[in-house]
Structure formats: structure tokens, C-alpha cells
Amino acid sequence: MPLSLHFFKCLLVLLLICFSGCKPAPVKTSPVKTPVTLEFSIWGGPAEKALYQQEITVFEALHPQIHIALLHIPDNYYQKLHLLAASDLLPDIVMINSQYLPVYASHGLFEDMSGFQLVGSETSKSPSESLSGIFYPNALKAMETPINTSGKPVLAAIPRDISNLVVYLNKEAFRRRHLSLPKANWTWADLLRIGKILTVDNDHDGRPEQYGLSFYKNPPLFWLPFVWSAGGDWLSPDGRRVTLNTKEAQEGLRFYQGLRHHFHIAPRQEESGSRLMSELFLNQTVAMMISGRWTVPVLREKATFDWDVLPLPRGSAGSKVGIDATGYAVSHASKHKEAAKLWVQFLSSRTVQEKLAQSGLLIPARQDVAESKAFLDPSHKPGEHARVFLDVISSGVPTRSHPRWNEMSEALNHGFEPVWNGEETVETGTERLIRQMQPWLEQP
Amino acid sequence: MRSTGPQSLRTFWSQVILLLGSVLMLYPFVVMIVISFPHGSTEAYSRLFQTLPMGWYTWNSFLVAVLSTIGTLILSAMAGYGFARLHFKGKSWLFFLFLITLMVPPQVNMVPLFFLMKQFHWLNTMNALVIPGIFSAFGVFLMRQWFQGFPKELEEAAYLDGCSVWQTFWWIAFPLAAPAVATLGIFAFINAWNSFMWPLVVTHSDSVRTLPVGLATLKASFRDIVDWPVVMAGATVSILPVVLVFLIGQKAFIKGIMSGASKE
């Protein structure tokens, strides 16, 4: 009997240990004492939603008084956010892209996060960490907005990830054409030379069976790198003038248009039809494509050939791509700012950032995570070459935005469409776009 | 004996044109179905039902579509009858105002309507999905046209038998308006079933989300990483009830559509 009692005591202790290990222990010193519900808005596909739902479970176990209501807006994210903001119903925490940040921050809708401190781990055992030195400076800069009542830039959100562009290469297409892979410092001239060799028109009908390169046509995300790499920009430093008509900007725009229409190393609209760029790359219709980190999971899953990544080729002013960031902003109108900041602290922790990085979809804004195995995992393509995504951050151009970004984005997206379709010259298209956009910049 | 004259040649060519039109219209549906069965497998459908609470979304869509349709039919028929048969001051102006609302794109109404829903505390509830949708200027117009062509003798007989205006409408005019009601019913059902932007804006949680909004959650941040077979499987599932409703009501639908074509 005594043995049996002892056995049950041991079993009880063992069970207690096991169950206590099933979920993290609540934070004893959690500053939130009364139950609160926080609304947290995100976009993204089912995988991203599931990842956030998992993290909510972990966080709620750590902070039993805080409940996170996930507001997943699958489409028209900013249209809905606009309505919510106009109705004073902005979620407590908003996932936001740096390009749209000024639209809201300039109206004082977000908290100034300049004094925000990170916590080393979820259990508050490690000392607090400051933001600079943890995040890439360009990621922090992208989350700053220059317009507030005092005229000083404020940090309106804590960055989650960085977006930039690289060139994906089909290594087998290079081998078939006896081409060695370009070096990291390749130039526009190299791109044209290689692109022409990789563009194969066996039956000489003017419609190549394989193209050297492809990229999405309209988004400024794709054509602005050519403007910057030529030494131009779309906006003057004071943000008062559209500068797409400078000699440098025109050089970049002409080169970009020429890739499809003059040199014809990239498929034209009628040649690619409705097929996605990644589809063309996967079925080896194009040998190189310009794209972002988001393509990596698809290529890992579906590519039947060896592939790699390279920085964009250098123009006369170097190789420059846009750097924009996505981050978490706390609503100024939130009644639970302290709890909201705890949630942002948790999301920005190394552990959560590592999980996001492992999904392969994004480039973490935290330098320590980006430099870790979670991102540079040698067991997954592109392995150590994932560093290319990190190398282009330092030379990247933080995307300029404006409180009237909605209209500007629309104009920059569609204003050049006739030019990219080869129906209008770069000069005419530029003049038309400047006439459209300049009045917006002149308004106070 | 087969006719070989110009008449049969015209019939032949009109049938060829109609056939080509049908092929053109059916093509996207065929593509949708084919993509939803990659390599002949039903895996996309399993993934769809694993990823989304499809039963819940379908039930919500069904509820919203049925309630909106019933509400639209009753209100439009009553208002249409009023405009066709009753005499009151400012009737023409009021009807003109109704018609003007047809010219205003629904996106313009969205912001004030959203504020109204907030004031009523209806956001993220079924009320916000159903009630704004039952007021249809198009429905009122369609029903008015029908009732204007309705034989007055039948109503006069009802009045002689002692029926009130309401009884005449409810027992005589409304039942005989079945083709127009069926047409409007199909339009209202399809509109409510397919509605995307409004349900997206006024709902936050899965418990009240409808099928089109639910399917949009399959959309990833970037087009390159969308699981198209699953999206197409979702689209295929979502059109089945609409096809069913149309097949059931198509005879009445065609009769109802024709009713507005001529005026007595």
C-alpha cells in the first residue's frame, strides 16, 4: 500500500510536470490586470492567417487577461481600413505597409512608437533591447513618417519584414546555352547580352519559344529600380515635384520599355497572356525573372530545375531596388494601448520572427533573425545565397510615400501602361503623368 | 420533308451563332472546373473543405440570399403596386427619385451606409447583410411595370366584392404577378449570393461571413502563391446553388423579363 501511494504521488507530480509543459506559463508580472480584447487586422493567405492564429494561442496563454480578436481582411484591405478609420473603428493593432503608412499616420491615427522597447523573450526574463541595432535601419526608416504636428519624423509602426527585388535564374537554361552565371555586380549591358542569348526563337517566327527575362509590367515596384539605378527618382527630395522627366529617369524608363519592345528579351503582353510570371518561369518559358522573396516557397515546391538568385544588374548609378516594409502600428484611439504594445512586443520577438522567416515568404526586419539559420537555411533553396536578399537592403531605396498615396499609387501603376504596351513614347507618357500628379503635390 | 429554302439557311446560321455564343460563355466555367481537378484528382476539394469552414459560409450565404430575396420581393411588390395603382400627391416625383438612385453606383452609398450600420450597432451581424439589400429601386421599377400592365377589370371585380386596397393587392394582384416575382426573385437571389464588397466591409468574423468573402481568404498576398485549384474548387462549389435556382425558375424568369418589353 505505501508503495502504491508513493507511486500515485510520483505519477501525480509527473502529470503536473507534463501538463505544465504543454503550454507556456502565464507571465506573472503581466501589466494588464483586467480582461481586454484587442482587435488585430492582417491581410494574407491561409498560411499566414494560420501562423498568426498559432501565435495568438501562445500569447493568450502568456497573458490570460488579453484576448486577441484576429480581423483577417483577405481583400481590399486598405479600402476597409479607410472605412474603419473614418468610423473611429480602427483596430487596436494594424498591420500596415510603409507605402500606406503616411495616409493614416499623417492624420495622427497611430501611436508614436519611438520609445518602444523590445523584449528579448516572451517571458520578460531577458533585458529590454533597443530598436536600432535590432532592425535594419532601412526597415525602421520605412516605418517613419515625416509628417506630424511638430514636423519631426515619428516611428509610426514596428517593422515586421522588408520587401525588395532580386533576379531569379534558371541555371539549367544557362547551361543549355553554355553561359556562365553572371557575377553579383553585373550590369545592364550584361543583362542585354545574356538576355539575347537566352531568348530562343528556333522557328524564326518572331515569337520566341524562350525569353531571357520577365517581370510584371505596371507596378512601380518593378520599373522604379531602373529609374533609381540610372540615377533618377520619381519625386524631388522635398517631395514637391515629380521628377520623372530628368535625363537620368528617362534613361531608366527607356531601358525598361526597351526590354520588351526594342530588345524583345521579355515577353510582351500579348505573348504572356494571362499567365503569371512565376508560371512562365516554372515552365521554363523565361530563363530569368525579377521578383521578390514571396516567390521562394512556390519555387521550392514546384521548380523541377536548379535555380538561384542574383541582385538586379547595375545601371550607371549602381543597382538599386525599392525597400518597403510591413509593420505593426498601434491605433492612437485604442483604449488598451499598453496591452496592444505587449502584443506588438511579442510579435516582434525573435521567436515569432523566426517562425515567420521559416515560412520562406518574407525577409525578416530583425537583423539577428535575417542572419540566422531561420532565414539562411542551407537545407532549403536558395540556401546561403538567400544572403542576396539581405545584401540589397543596404543599397536599397526606402520607398517614398505621400499622404495622398492612394491616388499616386493608382497613377504610378496605370499611368505608364500605354508606354509599357509600346503604344506611347516614354516622353509623352511622362508628360501626361506629370500633368496628372503635379497638382497633388502642390496642394498644401 | 426538310425545307432547304432561305428560311432554313437563316435558322442554320442563327443556330451556329448561338452555339458559338454558348461555347464562348461556357468556356470560363469549363476552365474553372478543369483547374479544380488537377490531374483528375479531387484533392483541391478536400483541401478547400479542410482550409475553410465551407459549410458555415454556405449556410450564411444561403440565409442572407433567402432573407434578402423574400424582403426584396415583398417590399418591391408593395411599392410597385403603390406606384402603379394608387393616386397620391407627388407620386411621379417620388418615382423619379427612385429611378435616380439606379444611376448612383453602389460604391458611393457604401460609406454612408457603413456609418448607418455603425449607428445601429449592426456591424458584423446578419442585419447589416440582409436589411440594406432588401430596398431595391430596380425591384420597385420592375414590379411597377408589371402592375401597370395588369388588367384593371380584375381589381374592379375585387373591389365590387368588397375587397380593400390591401386585400386586392395581396389576394388578387400579387399572386397573379408570379412571373415578375420569379424574375425579381432570381435577380435578388443572385445579387445577394454573389455580393462581395458589402459583406467584406461589414463583417469581421467567420461566424457571419458569406461564401464569396470566405473564398477571398484563399487569396494570398501575391498572385504567384495563390493555390488556384483550391480557389477554382471554391468557385465551382459557390455557383452550384445559383445554377440550381436559375434552372428551377428559368421559365418564369423568361416570361417575367418579357413583361417589361411591351406596354399595353
XYZ file of C-alpha atoms in Angstrom:
708
model
C 0.000 0.000 0.000
C 2.650 2.593 0.951
C 4.438 1.708 -2.262
C 1.232 2.195 -4.216
C 0.589 5.592 -2.576
C 4.128 6.660 -3.359
C 3.649 5.511 -6.925
C 0.493 7.620 -7.296
C 2.214 10.649 -5.770
C 5.042 10.268 -8.283
C 2.535 9.854 -11.090
C 0.688 12.983 -9.986
C 3.910 15.015 -9.916
C 4.866 13.609 -13.322
C 1.466 14.516 -14.774
C 1.682 18.020 -13.347
C 5.110 18.467 -14.928
C 3.835 17.134 -18.243
C 0.766 19.369 -18.332
C 2.674 22.422 -17.238
C 4.933 21.809 -20.237
C 2.007 21.743 -22.656
C 1.565 25.479 -22.677
C 3.739 28.383 -21.607
C 3.289 29.598 -18.080
C 1.436 32.914 -17.797
C 3.610 35.947 -17.225
C 3.382 36.613 -13.505
C 4.210 40.276 -13.923
C 1.869 40.984 -16.822
C 0.929 44.652 -16.506
C -2.569 44.006 -17.817
C -4.751 43.122 -14.842
C -8.267 43.357 -16.237
C -9.611 41.382 -19.208
C -9.229 43.210 -22.512
C -9.979 42.304 -26.115
C -7.662 43.651 -28.791
C -8.553 43.786 -32.466
C -5.637 42.978 -34.744
C -6.015 43.381 -38.512
C -3.971 41.450 -41.067
C -4.070 40.532 -44.753
C -2.528 37.456 -46.363
C -3.346 33.908 -47.369
C -4.454 30.925 -45.306
C -0.865 30.046 -44.303
C -0.187 33.492 -42.845
C -3.550 33.524 -41.076
C -2.866 30.107 -39.535
C 0.559 31.263 -38.363
C -0.931 34.282 -36.594
C -3.658 32.157 -35.047
C -0.997 29.874 -33.552
C 0.854 32.846 -32.112
C -2.362 34.253 -30.637
C -2.849 30.985 -28.733
C 0.683 31.204 -27.331
C 0.290 34.876 -26.396
C -3.082 34.390 -24.731
C -1.596 31.624 -22.625
C 1.134 34.022 -21.512
C -1.300 36.879 -20.899
C -4.605 35.286 -19.877
C -6.240 38.691 -19.425
C -5.679 39.650 -23.066
C -7.811 38.252 -25.856
C -6.763 38.922 -29.447
C -9.574 39.128 -31.999
C -7.981 38.493 -35.389
C -9.507 40.662 -38.096
C -8.441 38.935 -41.294
C -9.217 41.156 -44.290
C -8.472 38.971 -47.295
C -9.045 41.562 -49.989
C -9.427 45.342 -50.419
C -7.509 45.711 -47.157
C -6.949 49.447 -47.317
C -10.484 50.234 -48.515
C -11.859 48.537 -45.420
C -9.226 50.126 -43.204
C -10.259 53.532 -44.582
C -13.874 52.919 -43.641
C -12.929 51.682 -40.185
C -10.688 54.698 -39.632
C -13.381 57.097 -40.821
C -15.847 55.493 -38.396
C -13.422 55.596 -35.420
C -13.336 51.819 -35.503
C -9.672 51.333 -36.365
C -8.411 48.028 -34.899
C -6.115 48.348 -31.864
C -3.196 46.944 -33.852
C -2.973 47.365 -37.614
C -0.635 45.525 -39.954
C 0.423 48.141 -42.474
C 2.742 48.612 -45.414
C 5.160 51.526 -45.415
C 3.614 52.967 -48.578
C 0.212 53.367 -46.932
C 1.583 54.392 -43.537
C 1.629 58.178 -44.187
C -2.009 58.082 -45.323
C -3.009 57.251 -41.744
C -0.046 58.482 -39.712
C -0.284 61.989 -41.156
C -3.739 62.222 -39.576
C -2.387 61.191 -36.186
C -4.175 57.831 -36.256
C -1.192 55.841 -34.998
C 0.786 55.959 -31.796
C 4.341 57.257 -31.911
C 6.405 54.125 -31.264
C 9.738 55.972 -30.961
C 10.150 54.985 -27.321
C 9.098 51.408 -27.926
C 11.347 48.746 -26.455
C 11.646 45.142 -27.457
C 11.767 42.308 -25.012
C 14.352 39.601 -25.547
C 11.961 36.769 -24.851
C 8.284 36.295 -24.206
C 8.863 35.588 -20.519
C 10.345 39.032 -19.804
C 13.459 37.432 -18.316
C 15.918 38.996 -20.729
C 16.772 42.668 -20.646
C 14.976 45.019 -22.996
C 16.548 45.730 -26.325
C 16.512 48.994 -28.201
C 15.188 49.144 -31.745
C 18.221 50.445 -33.602
C 20.753 47.684 -33.821
C 17.980 45.078 -33.837
C 16.166 46.085 -37.024
C 17.643 47.007 -40.387
C 17.985 50.815 -40.452
C 16.128 50.937 -43.791
C 13.226 48.979 -42.280
C 12.947 51.455 -39.418
C 13.259 54.343 -41.848
C 10.426 52.938 -43.953
C 8.213 52.927 -40.881
C 8.986 56.570 -40.095
C 6.636 59.218 -41.278
C 7.902 62.777 -41.678
C 4.542 64.382 -41.200
C 3.279 65.028 -37.715
C 2.077 68.108 -35.876
C 5.569 69.003 -34.640
C 7.157 68.406 -38.047
C 9.524 65.799 -36.602
C 9.656 62.288 -38.089
C 7.984 59.741 -35.880
C 8.193 55.972 -35.852
C 4.612 55.032 -36.648
C 4.996 51.234 -36.715
C 7.370 48.450 -35.704
C 8.691 46.702 -38.824
C 7.909 43.052 -39.442
C 9.573 42.421 -42.799
C 11.319 44.031 -45.708
C 10.371 43.728 -49.357
C 12.841 44.036 -52.179
C 13.552 42.526 -55.565
C 16.142 40.145 -56.957
C 16.627 38.289 -60.244
C 15.770 34.572 -60.214
C 17.828 32.477 -62.653
C 17.090 29.103 -64.206
C 20.603 27.628 -64.004
C 19.782 24.853 -66.442
C 18.742 27.370 -69.123
C 22.183 28.956 -68.691
C 23.874 25.569 -69.008
C 21.903 24.719 -72.166
C 23.144 27.927 -73.809
C 26.730 27.368 -72.471
C 26.540 30.557 -70.427
C 28.289 31.056 -67.132
C 26.217 32.609 -64.380
C 26.595 36.385 -64.094
C 28.556 37.901 -61.210
C 26.766 39.835 -58.479
C 27.986 43.132 -59.955
C 26.626 42.510 -63.452
C 25.455 45.483 -65.495
C 22.564 46.434 -67.781
C 24.830 45.652 -70.746
C 25.405 42.140 -69.320
C 21.658 41.733 -68.867
C 21.044 42.592 -72.519
C 23.842 40.342 -73.763
C 22.713 37.377 -71.653
C 19.034 38.085 -72.261
C 19.547 37.981 -76.023
C 21.379 34.647 -75.836
C 18.671 33.181 -73.593
C 15.900 34.395 -75.907
C 15.412 31.485 -78.289
C 13.308 31.692 -81.447
C 14.002 28.398 -83.191
C 11.380 28.766 -85.920
C 12.201 32.470 -86.512
C 8.517 33.469 -86.414
C 9.242 36.480 -84.200
C 7.602 34.779 -81.209
C 10.419 33.241 -79.157
C 9.868 29.872 -77.510
C 12.001 31.021 -74.595
C 12.575 34.560 -73.331
C 15.583 35.826 -71.445
C 13.721 37.715 -68.745
C 10.333 38.610 -67.360
C 8.823 40.945 -64.776
C 5.420 42.421 -64.018
C 4.745 45.339 -66.290
C 2.787 48.030 -64.477
C 3.697 48.191 -60.762
C 6.271 50.899 -59.959
C 7.889 48.280 -57.733
C 9.304 46.829 -60.984
C 10.113 49.903 -63.074
C 11.355 52.273 -60.361
C 14.559 50.217 -59.762
C 15.586 51.054 -63.338
C 14.938 54.767 -62.723
C 16.970 54.704 -59.495
C 19.750 52.599 -60.991
C 20.111 55.234 -63.724
C 20.433 57.961 -61.082
C 16.883 59.312 -61.272
C 13.880 59.334 -58.969
C 10.142 59.930 -59.325
C 9.912 62.572 -56.629
C 12.190 65.508 -55.735
C 13.908 65.380 -52.313
C 11.472 67.954 -50.884
C 8.518 65.907 -52.163
C 7.143 68.858 -54.140
C 7.941 67.866 -57.716
C 7.527 64.808 -59.928
C 10.995 64.297 -61.401
C 10.376 61.543 -63.927
C 11.339 63.933 -66.743
C 15.022 64.238 -65.721
C 17.650 62.836 -68.096
C 18.519 60.023 -65.677
C 14.921 58.984 -65.002
C 14.176 58.989 -68.725
C 17.182 56.744 -69.370
C 15.859 54.211 -66.843
C 12.307 54.333 -68.208
C 13.504 53.901 -71.809
C 15.651 50.906 -70.866
C 12.726 49.297 -69.045
C 10.391 49.821 -72.002
C 13.085 48.561 -74.375
C 13.426 45.224 -72.568
C 10.042 44.253 -74.017
C 9.735 46.320 -77.152
C 13.153 47.257 -78.539
C 15.360 44.380 -77.425
C 12.423 41.984 -77.034
C 14.146 39.817 -74.441
C 10.987 39.869 -72.287
C 7.531 38.707 -73.446
C 5.018 41.376 -74.416
C 1.509 41.411 -73.005
C 0.028 39.515 -75.953
C 2.787 36.909 -75.688
C 2.477 36.178 -71.985
C -1.333 36.491 -71.937
C -2.821 35.906 -68.522
C -0.058 33.576 -67.386
C 1.649 34.547 -64.155
C 5.316 35.385 -64.230
C 6.137 32.513 -61.879
C 4.233 30.133 -64.199
C 6.369 31.269 -67.140
C 9.496 30.754 -65.071
C 8.354 27.362 -63.763
C 7.506 26.033 -67.231
C 10.847 27.409 -68.469
C 9.333 29.889 -70.921
C 11.503 32.552 -69.300
C 15.036 31.959 -68.078
C 15.217 34.831 -65.581
C 12.565 36.747 -63.687
C 12.558 39.758 -61.440
C 10.588 39.042 -58.309
C 10.564 39.269 -54.538
C 11.064 36.894 -51.662
C 7.409 35.795 -51.847
C 8.199 33.572 -54.856
C 10.610 31.374 -52.894
C 8.004 28.959 -51.384
C 6.453 28.338 -54.832
C 9.832 27.629 -56.423
C 10.862 25.373 -53.548
C 7.684 23.381 -54.050
C 7.297 23.313 -57.814
C 10.575 24.032 -59.650
C 11.876 20.964 -61.468
C 15.196 22.647 -62.293
C 18.095 24.198 -60.424
C 17.658 27.904 -59.705
C 19.449 30.719 -57.939
C 19.127 34.417 -57.140
C 21.205 37.488 -58.041
C 20.920 41.216 -57.337
C 19.397 43.350 -60.101
C 22.015 44.440 -62.689
C 23.802 47.736 -62.223
C 22.896 50.861 -64.158
C 25.053 53.987 -64.348
C 24.258 54.760 -60.673
C 24.525 51.227 -59.324
C 21.971 48.540 -58.540
C 19.098 49.990 -56.574
C 15.783 48.457 -55.690
C 12.966 49.793 -53.569
C 12.840 48.859 -49.928
C 9.457 48.906 -48.403
C 8.459 47.361 -45.143
C 5.416 45.984 -43.433
C 4.910 46.546 -39.758
C 2.565 46.745 -36.819
C 1.021 50.085 -35.823
C -0.930 50.761 -32.641
C -4.071 52.821 -33.086
C -3.992 56.161 -31.308
C -7.659 55.686 -30.420
C -7.077 52.278 -28.820
C -8.385 52.060 -25.273
C -5.826 49.378 -24.464
C -2.551 50.796 -25.728
C -0.461 49.066 -23.078
C -1.877 45.654 -23.956
C -1.574 46.447 -27.674
C 2.116 47.249 -27.265
C 2.616 43.974 -25.404
C 1.197 42.147 -28.418
C 3.482 44.082 -30.802
C 6.398 43.297 -28.499
C 5.511 39.622 -28.695
C 5.127 39.675 -32.492
C 8.485 41.416 -32.851
C 10.263 38.913 -30.634
C 12.994 36.783 -32.096
C 10.934 33.603 -31.665
C 7.944 34.847 -33.676
C 10.140 36.493 -36.308
C 11.978 33.201 -36.767
C 8.713 31.372 -37.387
C 7.704 33.983 -39.980
C 11.132 33.708 -41.623
C 10.898 29.901 -41.764
C 7.710 30.203 -43.840
C 10.048 31.405 -46.623
C 7.612 34.165 -47.610
C 9.381 37.171 -46.216
C 12.651 38.816 -45.272
C 12.616 39.463 -41.526
C 13.134 43.059 -40.459
C 15.199 41.888 -37.475
C 18.858 41.621 -38.430
C 19.593 38.837 -35.952
C 16.813 36.671 -37.430
C 17.765 37.513 -41.029
C 21.352 36.463 -40.303
C 20.267 33.268 -38.554
C 19.622 29.777 -39.864
C 15.902 30.525 -39.800
C 16.417 32.643 -42.933
C 19.728 31.429 -44.372
C 18.763 27.791 -44.001
C 21.252 25.790 -46.118
C 18.832 22.873 -46.391
C 16.345 24.957 -48.401
C 16.849 26.792 -51.695
C 18.384 29.293 -52.232
C 20.364 28.315 -49.107
C 23.247 30.619 -48.262
C 22.500 32.592 -51.428
C 19.458 33.948 -49.583
C 22.024 36.476 -48.418
C 21.460 38.247 -51.755
C 18.111 39.425 -50.344
C 19.985 40.900 -47.380
C 22.817 42.412 -49.429
C 20.447 44.526 -51.498
C 18.894 46.041 -48.359
C 21.819 48.344 -47.660
C 21.861 49.796 -51.190
C 18.059 49.864 -51.424
C 15.955 52.998 -51.682
C 13.265 53.262 -48.978
C 10.030 53.732 -50.887
C 8.837 57.326 -50.854
C 5.232 57.799 -49.959
C 2.778 60.634 -49.509
C -0.444 61.317 -47.573
C -2.227 61.087 -50.949
C -0.610 57.759 -51.740
C -3.899 56.167 -52.838
C -4.221 58.445 -55.877
C -0.481 58.499 -56.535
C -0.186 54.747 -56.411
C -3.057 54.443 -58.896
C -1.380 56.965 -61.235
C 2.068 55.338 -60.974
C 0.541 51.901 -61.520
C -1.562 52.695 -64.554
C -0.203 55.985 -65.916
C 2.571 54.323 -67.891
C 0.506 51.422 -69.178
C 0.380 52.700 -72.806
C 4.154 53.223 -72.605
C 4.822 49.704 -71.353
C 2.469 48.374 -74.050
C 4.584 50.118 -76.666
C 1.694 52.376 -77.734
C 3.224 55.639 -76.494
C 6.739 57.032 -76.157
C 8.371 57.410 -72.751
C 8.469 61.208 -73.205
C 4.757 61.553 -73.968
C 3.760 59.211 -71.150
C 5.958 61.075 -68.683
C 4.495 64.452 -69.648
C 0.970 63.111 -69.208
C 1.761 61.570 -65.821
C 3.422 64.745 -64.540
C 0.403 66.832 -65.616
C -1.784 64.432 -63.640
C 0.315 64.158 -60.472
C 1.945 67.542 -60.044
C -1.207 69.348 -58.811
C -1.497 66.829 -55.929
C 1.992 67.719 -54.747
C 1.342 71.443 -54.934
C -1.679 71.245 -52.670
C -0.891 72.153 -49.054
C -39.839 16.749 -95.811
C -36.919 19.019 -94.931
C -37.071 22.621 -96.042
C -33.997 23.831 -97.920
C -35.094 27.413 -98.594
C -33.581 30.683 -97.324
C -35.632 30.328 -94.107
C -33.850 27.121 -93.070
C -30.469 28.612 -94.025
C -31.190 31.569 -91.721
C -32.162 29.147 -88.955
C -28.958 27.200 -89.523
C -26.748 30.277 -89.264
C -28.577 31.680 -86.260
C -28.071 28.338 -84.550
C -24.380 28.380 -85.407
C -24.056 31.880 -83.928
C -25.974 30.853 -80.813
C -23.786 27.770 -80.471
C -20.624 29.868 -80.742
C -22.043 32.279 -78.137
C -22.773 29.375 -75.801
C -19.273 27.970 -76.210
C -17.807 31.409 -75.507
C -19.876 31.782 -72.347
C -19.331 28.243 -71.136
C -15.585 28.342 -71.715
C -14.661 30.130 -68.425
C -16.825 27.684 -66.486
C -15.174 24.712 -68.136
C -11.727 26.179 -67.409
C -12.761 26.744 -63.792
C -13.918 23.148 -63.390
C -10.883 21.697 -65.176
C -8.451 23.677 -62.980
C -10.313 22.499 -59.883
C -9.439 18.875 -60.770
C -5.653 18.970 -61.294
C -4.609 15.703 -62.958
C -8.148 14.431 -62.448
C -7.798 14.387 -58.677
C -10.333 15.722 -56.174
C -7.535 16.794 -53.835
C -8.332 20.506 -54.297
C -11.850 19.948 -52.981
C -10.526 18.117 -49.894
C -8.038 20.928 -49.282
C -10.818 23.502 -49.699
C -13.031 21.861 -47.082
C -10.053 21.410 -44.744
C -8.933 25.041 -45.069
C -12.261 26.838 -44.825
C -15.468 26.347 -42.843
C -17.327 25.941 -46.146
C -20.495 24.628 -44.511
C -20.707 27.693 -42.326
C -20.025 30.132 -45.159
C -22.596 28.373 -47.378
C -25.222 28.475 -44.634
C -24.596 32.213 -44.092
C -24.804 32.891 -47.825
C -27.987 30.861 -48.095
C -29.573 32.675 -45.162
C -28.604 36.101 -46.468
C -29.747 35.302 -50.021
C -33.105 33.832 -48.953
C -33.954 36.571 -46.444
C -32.848 39.332 -48.829
C -34.904 37.802 -51.629
C -38.060 37.488 -49.515
C -37.639 41.050 -48.215
C -36.976 42.458 -51.691
C -39.985 40.700 -53.181
C -42.426 41.898 -50.532
C -41.200 45.494 -50.399
C -40.780 45.880 -54.164
C -44.176 44.383 -54.923
C -45.889 46.653 -52.403
C -44.096 49.774 -53.580
C -44.500 48.829 -57.252
C -48.243 48.303 -56.785
C -48.490 51.639 -54.987
C -46.760 53.469 -57.815
C -48.838 51.673 -60.474
C -52.284 51.876 -58.960
C -52.571 54.344 -56.095
C -53.045 58.054 -56.575
C -51.253 60.408 -54.226
C -49.596 63.796 -54.400
C -46.027 63.829 -55.723
C -46.214 60.222 -56.978
C -44.367 60.943 -60.212
C -41.625 62.880 -58.426
C -41.198 60.164 -55.846
C -40.910 57.530 -58.547
C -38.449 59.730 -60.399
C -36.338 59.908 -57.223
C -36.428 56.132 -57.024
C -35.188 55.899 -60.590
C -32.386 58.350 -59.895
C -30.991 56.030 -57.236
C -30.478 53.471 -60.017
C -27.911 55.808 -61.563
C -25.824 56.036 -58.369
C -23.105 53.391 -58.202
C -23.392 51.246 -55.048
C -19.803 52.141 -54.076
C -20.940 55.716 -53.476
C -23.551 54.578 -50.981
C -21.157 52.327 -49.161
C -19.609 54.907 -46.841
C -22.865 56.498 -45.563
C -24.455 53.075 -45.295
C -21.490 51.831 -43.276
C -21.885 54.793 -40.876
C -25.567 53.957 -40.563
C -24.775 50.343 -39.717
C -22.346 51.545 -37.078
C -25.021 53.829 -35.556
C -27.459 50.905 -35.417
C -24.743 48.626 -33.922
C -25.341 46.239 -36.799
C -21.720 45.802 -37.901
C -20.660 42.171 -38.027
C -24.292 40.988 -37.790
C -26.764 39.395 -40.183
C -28.862 42.577 -40.062
C -26.144 44.502 -41.911
C -26.001 41.796 -44.572
C -29.726 41.462 -45.146
C -31.594 44.696 -44.396
C -29.807 47.229 -46.670
C -30.175 44.771 -49.555
C -33.953 44.494 -49.426
C -34.567 48.054 -50.622
C -34.274 47.746 -54.378
C -35.144 50.567 -56.775
C -34.780 48.132 -59.656
C -37.280 45.804 -57.974
C -39.788 48.616 -57.496
C -39.396 49.628 -61.144
C -39.839 46.050 -62.403
C -42.943 45.426 -60.282
C -44.485 48.779 -61.207
C -44.105 47.930 -64.887
C -45.808 44.599 -64.306
C -48.720 46.037 -62.322
C -49.271 48.768 -64.916
C -49.995 46.074 -67.489
C -52.209 44.165 -65.083
C -55.934 44.095 -66.173
C -57.860 46.651 -64.117
C -61.088 44.640 -64.539
C -59.798 42.003 -62.116
C -59.147 44.612 -59.450
C -62.514 46.302 -60.059
C -64.238 42.947 -59.608
C -62.402 42.531 -56.316
C -63.471 45.996 -55.154
C -67.104 45.196 -56.082
C -66.806 42.076 -53.941
C -65.802 44.329 -51.034
C -62.000 43.925 -51.029
C -59.863 46.742 -49.628
C -56.776 48.010 -51.481
C -54.549 45.782 -49.368
C -56.766 42.709 -49.919
C -56.902 43.380 -53.664
C -53.115 43.608 -53.751
C -52.471 40.602 -51.540
C -55.156 38.194 -52.811
C -55.502 39.225 -56.450
C -52.587 41.230 -57.883
C -49.612 39.681 -56.070
C -50.426 36.016 -56.827
C -51.007 36.859 -60.487
C -47.641 38.617 -60.666
C -45.813 35.283 -60.304
C -43.623 35.662 -63.437
C -42.412 39.141 -62.389
C -41.939 37.953 -58.815
C -39.912 34.948 -60.037
C -37.741 37.194 -62.215
C -37.089 39.635 -59.418
C -36.549 36.712 -57.045
C -33.830 35.271 -59.270
C -32.151 38.658 -59.655
C -32.330 39.327 -55.914
C -31.050 35.863 -55.012
C -28.114 36.015 -57.428
C -27.242 39.548 -56.299
C -27.270 38.610 -52.634
C -25.439 35.346 -53.256
C -22.652 36.949 -55.280
C -22.330 40.118 -53.232
C -18.724 40.600 -52.173
C -17.716 44.149 -51.282
C -20.518 44.943 -48.838
C -20.224 41.685 -46.837
C -16.438 42.143 -46.818
C -16.794 45.622 -45.376
C -19.422 44.946 -42.702
C -18.260 41.554 -41.442
C -15.194 40.826 -39.366
C -15.580 37.246 -38.249
C -16.122 33.852 -39.859
C -19.411 33.409 -37.999
C -21.180 35.900 -40.274
C -19.006 35.801 -43.375
C -20.569 34.699 -46.640
C -19.163 32.385 -49.292
C -17.596 34.988 -51.630
C -15.780 36.669 -48.725
C -14.762 33.292 -47.358
C -13.346 32.284 -50.720
C -11.352 35.517 -50.874
C -9.451 34.341 -47.794
C -7.800 31.814 -50.114
C -6.194 34.703 -51.912
C -2.609 35.169 -50.804
C -0.691 38.437 -50.645
C 0.836 37.779 -54.055
C -0.772 36.269 -57.126
C 2.180 33.948 -57.651
C 1.468 31.994 -54.500
C -2.286 31.514 -54.851
C -3.399 27.882 -54.772
C -5.520 28.153 -57.943
C -7.009 24.620 -57.935
C -8.415 25.276 -54.446
C -9.710 28.720 -55.444
C -11.376 27.217 -58.535
C -12.840 24.381 -56.440
C -14.344 27.034 -54.147
C -15.734 28.966 -57.107
C -17.265 25.775 -58.534
C -18.953 24.944 -55.226
C -20.217 28.507 -54.872
C -22.002 28.652 -58.237
C -23.964 25.424 -57.776
C -26.871 26.925 -55.749
C -27.204 29.813 -58.213
C -27.365 27.426 -61.158
C -29.996 25.414 -59.275
C -32.123 28.494 -58.571
C -31.940 29.540 -62.211
C -32.846 26.085 -63.507
C -35.888 25.955 -61.221
C -37.133 29.424 -62.090
C -35.996 29.866 -65.706
C -39.440 29.561 -67.377
C -40.983 32.163 -65.110
C -37.815 34.243 -65.439
C -38.095 34.482 -69.234
C -41.814 35.316 -69.006
C -41.086 37.995 -66.410
C -38.293 39.548 -68.465
C -40.587 39.724 -71.489
C -43.263 41.502 -69.442
C -41.350 44.757 -69.492
C -40.777 44.562 -73.244
C -44.237 45.739 -74.338
C -46.731 48.210 -72.969
C -50.476 47.964 -73.367
